Tab-separated table of C-alpha atoms in Angstrom:
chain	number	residue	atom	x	y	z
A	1	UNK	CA	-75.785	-96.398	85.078
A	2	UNK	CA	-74.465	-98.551	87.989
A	3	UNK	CA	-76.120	-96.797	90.425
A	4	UNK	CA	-79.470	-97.403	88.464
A	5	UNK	CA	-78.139	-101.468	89.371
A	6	UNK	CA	-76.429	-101.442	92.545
A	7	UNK	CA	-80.185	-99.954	94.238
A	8	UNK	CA	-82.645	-102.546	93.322
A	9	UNK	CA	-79.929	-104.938	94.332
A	10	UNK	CA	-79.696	-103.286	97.725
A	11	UNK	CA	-83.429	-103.304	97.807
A	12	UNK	CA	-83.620	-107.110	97.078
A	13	UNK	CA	-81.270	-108.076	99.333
A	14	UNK	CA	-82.831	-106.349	102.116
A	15	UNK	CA	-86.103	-107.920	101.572
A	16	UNK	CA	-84.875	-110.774	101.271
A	17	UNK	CA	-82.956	-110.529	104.477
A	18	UNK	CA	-86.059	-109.180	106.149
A	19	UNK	CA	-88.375	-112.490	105.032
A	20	UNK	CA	-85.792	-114.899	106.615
A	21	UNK	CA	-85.302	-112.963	109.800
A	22	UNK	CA	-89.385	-112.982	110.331
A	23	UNK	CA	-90.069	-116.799	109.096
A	24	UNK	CA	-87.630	-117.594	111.626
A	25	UNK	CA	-89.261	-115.892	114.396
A	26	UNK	CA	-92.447	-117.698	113.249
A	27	UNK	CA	-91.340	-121.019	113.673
A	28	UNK	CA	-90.105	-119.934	116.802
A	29	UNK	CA	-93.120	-118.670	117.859
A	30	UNK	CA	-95.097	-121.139	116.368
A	31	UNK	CA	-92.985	-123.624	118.389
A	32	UNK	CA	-93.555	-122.049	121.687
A	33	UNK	CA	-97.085	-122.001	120.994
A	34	UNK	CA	-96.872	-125.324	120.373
A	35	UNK	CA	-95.361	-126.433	123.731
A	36	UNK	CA	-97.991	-124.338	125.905
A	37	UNK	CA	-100.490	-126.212	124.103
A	38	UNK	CA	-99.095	-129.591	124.967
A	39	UNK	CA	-99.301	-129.280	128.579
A	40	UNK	CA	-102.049	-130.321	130.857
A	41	UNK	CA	-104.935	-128.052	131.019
A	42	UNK	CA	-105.987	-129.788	134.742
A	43	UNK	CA	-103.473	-129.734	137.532
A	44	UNK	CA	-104.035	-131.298	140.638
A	45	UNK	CA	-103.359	-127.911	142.506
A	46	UNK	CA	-106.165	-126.588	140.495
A	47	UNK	CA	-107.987	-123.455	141.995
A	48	UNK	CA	-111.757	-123.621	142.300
A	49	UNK	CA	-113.171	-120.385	142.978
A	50	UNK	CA	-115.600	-119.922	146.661
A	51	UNK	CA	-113.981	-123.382	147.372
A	52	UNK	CA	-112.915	-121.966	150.969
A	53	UNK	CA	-116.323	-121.196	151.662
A	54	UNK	CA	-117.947	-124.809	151.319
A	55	UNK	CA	-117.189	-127.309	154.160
A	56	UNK	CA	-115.980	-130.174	153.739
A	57	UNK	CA	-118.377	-133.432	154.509
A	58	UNK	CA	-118.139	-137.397	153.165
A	59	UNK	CA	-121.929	-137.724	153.757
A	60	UNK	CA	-123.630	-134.953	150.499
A	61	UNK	CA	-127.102	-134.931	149.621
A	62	UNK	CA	-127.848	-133.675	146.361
A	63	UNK	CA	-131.293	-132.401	144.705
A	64	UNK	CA	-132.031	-131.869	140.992
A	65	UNK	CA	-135.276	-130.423	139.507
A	66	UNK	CA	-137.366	-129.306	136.693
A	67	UNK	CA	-135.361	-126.024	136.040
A	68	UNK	CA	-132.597	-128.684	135.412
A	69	UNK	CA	-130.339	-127.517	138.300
A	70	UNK	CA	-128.540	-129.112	140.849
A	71	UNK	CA	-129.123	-127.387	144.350
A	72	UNK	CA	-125.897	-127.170	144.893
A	73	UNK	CA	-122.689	-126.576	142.392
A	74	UNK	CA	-119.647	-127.068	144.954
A	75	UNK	CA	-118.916	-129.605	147.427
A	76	UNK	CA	-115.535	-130.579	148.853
A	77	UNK	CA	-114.523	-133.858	150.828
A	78	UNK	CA	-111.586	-135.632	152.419
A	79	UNK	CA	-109.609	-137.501	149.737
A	80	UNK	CA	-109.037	-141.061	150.040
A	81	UNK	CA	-111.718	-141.764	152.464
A	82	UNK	CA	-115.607	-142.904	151.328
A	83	UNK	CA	-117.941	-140.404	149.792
A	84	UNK	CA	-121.876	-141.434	150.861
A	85	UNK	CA	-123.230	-139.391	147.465
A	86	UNK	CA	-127.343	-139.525	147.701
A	87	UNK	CA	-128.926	-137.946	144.365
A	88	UNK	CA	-133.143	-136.790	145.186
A	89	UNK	CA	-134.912	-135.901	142.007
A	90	UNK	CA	-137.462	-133.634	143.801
A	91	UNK	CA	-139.226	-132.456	140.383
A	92	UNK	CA	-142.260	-133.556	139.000
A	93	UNK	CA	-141.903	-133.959	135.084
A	94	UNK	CA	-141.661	-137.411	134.046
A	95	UNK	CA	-138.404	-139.070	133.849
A	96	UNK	CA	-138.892	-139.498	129.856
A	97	UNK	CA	-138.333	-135.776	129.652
A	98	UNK	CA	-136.960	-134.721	132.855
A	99	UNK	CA	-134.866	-137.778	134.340
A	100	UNK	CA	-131.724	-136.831	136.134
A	101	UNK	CA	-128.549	-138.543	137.018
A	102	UNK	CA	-125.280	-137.215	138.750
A	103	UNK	CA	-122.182	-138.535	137.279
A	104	UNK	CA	-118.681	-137.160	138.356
A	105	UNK	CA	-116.009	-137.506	135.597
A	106	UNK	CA	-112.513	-138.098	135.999
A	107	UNK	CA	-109.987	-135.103	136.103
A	108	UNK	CA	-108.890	-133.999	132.484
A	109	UNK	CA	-112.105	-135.198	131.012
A	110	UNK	CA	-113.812	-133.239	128.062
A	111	UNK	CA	-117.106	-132.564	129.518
A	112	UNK	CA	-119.014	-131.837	125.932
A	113	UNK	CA	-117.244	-134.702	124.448
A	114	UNK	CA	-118.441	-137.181	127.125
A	115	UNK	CA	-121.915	-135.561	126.721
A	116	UNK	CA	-122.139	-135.753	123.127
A	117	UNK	CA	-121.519	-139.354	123.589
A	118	UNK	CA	-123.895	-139.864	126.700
A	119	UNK	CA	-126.658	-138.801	124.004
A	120	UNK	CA	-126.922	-141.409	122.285
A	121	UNK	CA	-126.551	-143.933	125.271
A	122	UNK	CA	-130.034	-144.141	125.176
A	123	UNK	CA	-130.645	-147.338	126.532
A	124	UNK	CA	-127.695	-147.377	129.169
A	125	UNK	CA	-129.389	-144.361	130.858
A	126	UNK	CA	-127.680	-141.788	128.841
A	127	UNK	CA	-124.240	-143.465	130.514
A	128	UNK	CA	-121.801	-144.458	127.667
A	129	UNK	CA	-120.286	-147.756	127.678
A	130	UNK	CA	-117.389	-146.738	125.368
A	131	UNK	CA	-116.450	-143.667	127.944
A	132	UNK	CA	-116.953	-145.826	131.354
A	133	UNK	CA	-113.457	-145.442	131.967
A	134	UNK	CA	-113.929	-141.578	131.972
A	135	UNK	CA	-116.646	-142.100	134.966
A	136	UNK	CA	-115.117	-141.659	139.071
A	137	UNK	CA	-119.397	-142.802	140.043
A	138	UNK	CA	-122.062	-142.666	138.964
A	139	UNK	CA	-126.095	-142.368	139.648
A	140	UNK	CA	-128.832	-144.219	138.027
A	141	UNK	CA	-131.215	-141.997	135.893
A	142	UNK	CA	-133.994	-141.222	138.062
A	143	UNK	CA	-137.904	-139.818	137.850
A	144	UNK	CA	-139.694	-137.716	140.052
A	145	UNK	CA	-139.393	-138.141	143.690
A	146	UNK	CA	-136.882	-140.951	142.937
A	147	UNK	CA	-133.408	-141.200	144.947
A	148	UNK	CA	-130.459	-143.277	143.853
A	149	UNK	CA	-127.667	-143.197	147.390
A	150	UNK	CA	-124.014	-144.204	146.192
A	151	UNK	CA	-120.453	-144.878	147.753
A	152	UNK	CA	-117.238	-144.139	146.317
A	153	UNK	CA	-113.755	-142.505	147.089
A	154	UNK	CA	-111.823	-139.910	145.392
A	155	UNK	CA	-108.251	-139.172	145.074
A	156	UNK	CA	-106.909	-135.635	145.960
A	157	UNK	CA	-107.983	-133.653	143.025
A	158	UNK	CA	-111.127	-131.532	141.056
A	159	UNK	CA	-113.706	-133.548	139.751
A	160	UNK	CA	-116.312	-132.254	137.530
A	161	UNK	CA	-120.150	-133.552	138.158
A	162	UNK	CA	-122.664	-133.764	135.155
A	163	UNK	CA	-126.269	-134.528	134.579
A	164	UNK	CA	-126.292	-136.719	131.378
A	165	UNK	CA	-129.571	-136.596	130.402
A	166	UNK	CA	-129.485	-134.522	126.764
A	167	UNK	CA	-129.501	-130.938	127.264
A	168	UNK	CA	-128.635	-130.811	130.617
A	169	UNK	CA	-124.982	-131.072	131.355
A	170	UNK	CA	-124.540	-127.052	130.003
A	171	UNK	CA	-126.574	-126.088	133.405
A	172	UNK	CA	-126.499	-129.179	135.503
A	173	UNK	CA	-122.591	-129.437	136.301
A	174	UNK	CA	-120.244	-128.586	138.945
A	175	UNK	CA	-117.433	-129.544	140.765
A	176	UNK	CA	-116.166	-131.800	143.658
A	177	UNK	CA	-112.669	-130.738	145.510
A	178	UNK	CA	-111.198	-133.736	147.372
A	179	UNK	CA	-108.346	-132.547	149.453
């Protein structure tokens, strides 16, 4: 008759033992998780893939069309000295429906966010007031066979470059290395 008690005790204990030993490893885990999550997604040493390819030049001239690309997705200048930026809409769709503008975003921002936002900016050219401080330069919003040229400087760092115009930064995006 003891025996018939002293095995489902056994049992219970064990199970119970084996519940606190894994919750404890959970919030362990869960807390490591938790830390790699915290840290900065952009470094400054970020690596940009065919980066070592593209030559580095101040003075970039860049086209957009009516396929909605950019003719170019890579460029690379010298940090802390002035960028001459010069944006040629070469399509032929009216700007209504097929305007483009080159904006380069800060490091670290969300690109959809800031897109989801630039939407409804409507009447500042599809450039958000609220997010201006997300913005390294900017273009005006241009029509065909319309150019906007621009100056600005860059920190050492990788900056991401969007068309605004809705639908068009998932295509029309890439990224400027200043080193």
């Amino acid at each position: 008759m003891k025996k018939l008690f002293i095995l489902p005790a056994i049992a219970i204990a064990l199970t119970f033992a084996a519940c606190g030993g894994g919750s404890e490893n959970n919030s362990a885990t869960e807390t490591a998780e938790q830390s790699t999550t915290a840290e900065p997604t952009t470094t400054p040493t970020e690596t940009v893939p065919g980066i070592e390819n593209v030559e580095s030049s101040n003075t970039i001239t860049v086209e957009a069309n009516d396929q909605m690309k950019f003719n170019t997705d890579l460029l690379k200048v010298k940090a802390g000295e002035p960028v001459e930026l010069t944006l040629k809409n070469v399509g032929t769709l009216p700007k209504e429906s097929m305007g483009h503008n080159l904006i380069v975003l800060k490091p670290g921002v969300d690109v959809a966010t800031f897109a989801s936002e630039a939407v409804a900016a409507v009447d500042a050219d599809y450039l958000p007031k609220t997010s201006l401080s997300s913005v390294a330069a900017h273009t005006k919003l241009l029509g065909p066979g319309e150019e906007d040229k621009i100056t600005f400087t860059l920190e050492a760092g990788v900056y991401t470059f969007i068309c605004s115009f809705p639908g068009h930064y998932g295509v029309m995006q890439g990224k400027i290395v200043a080193e």
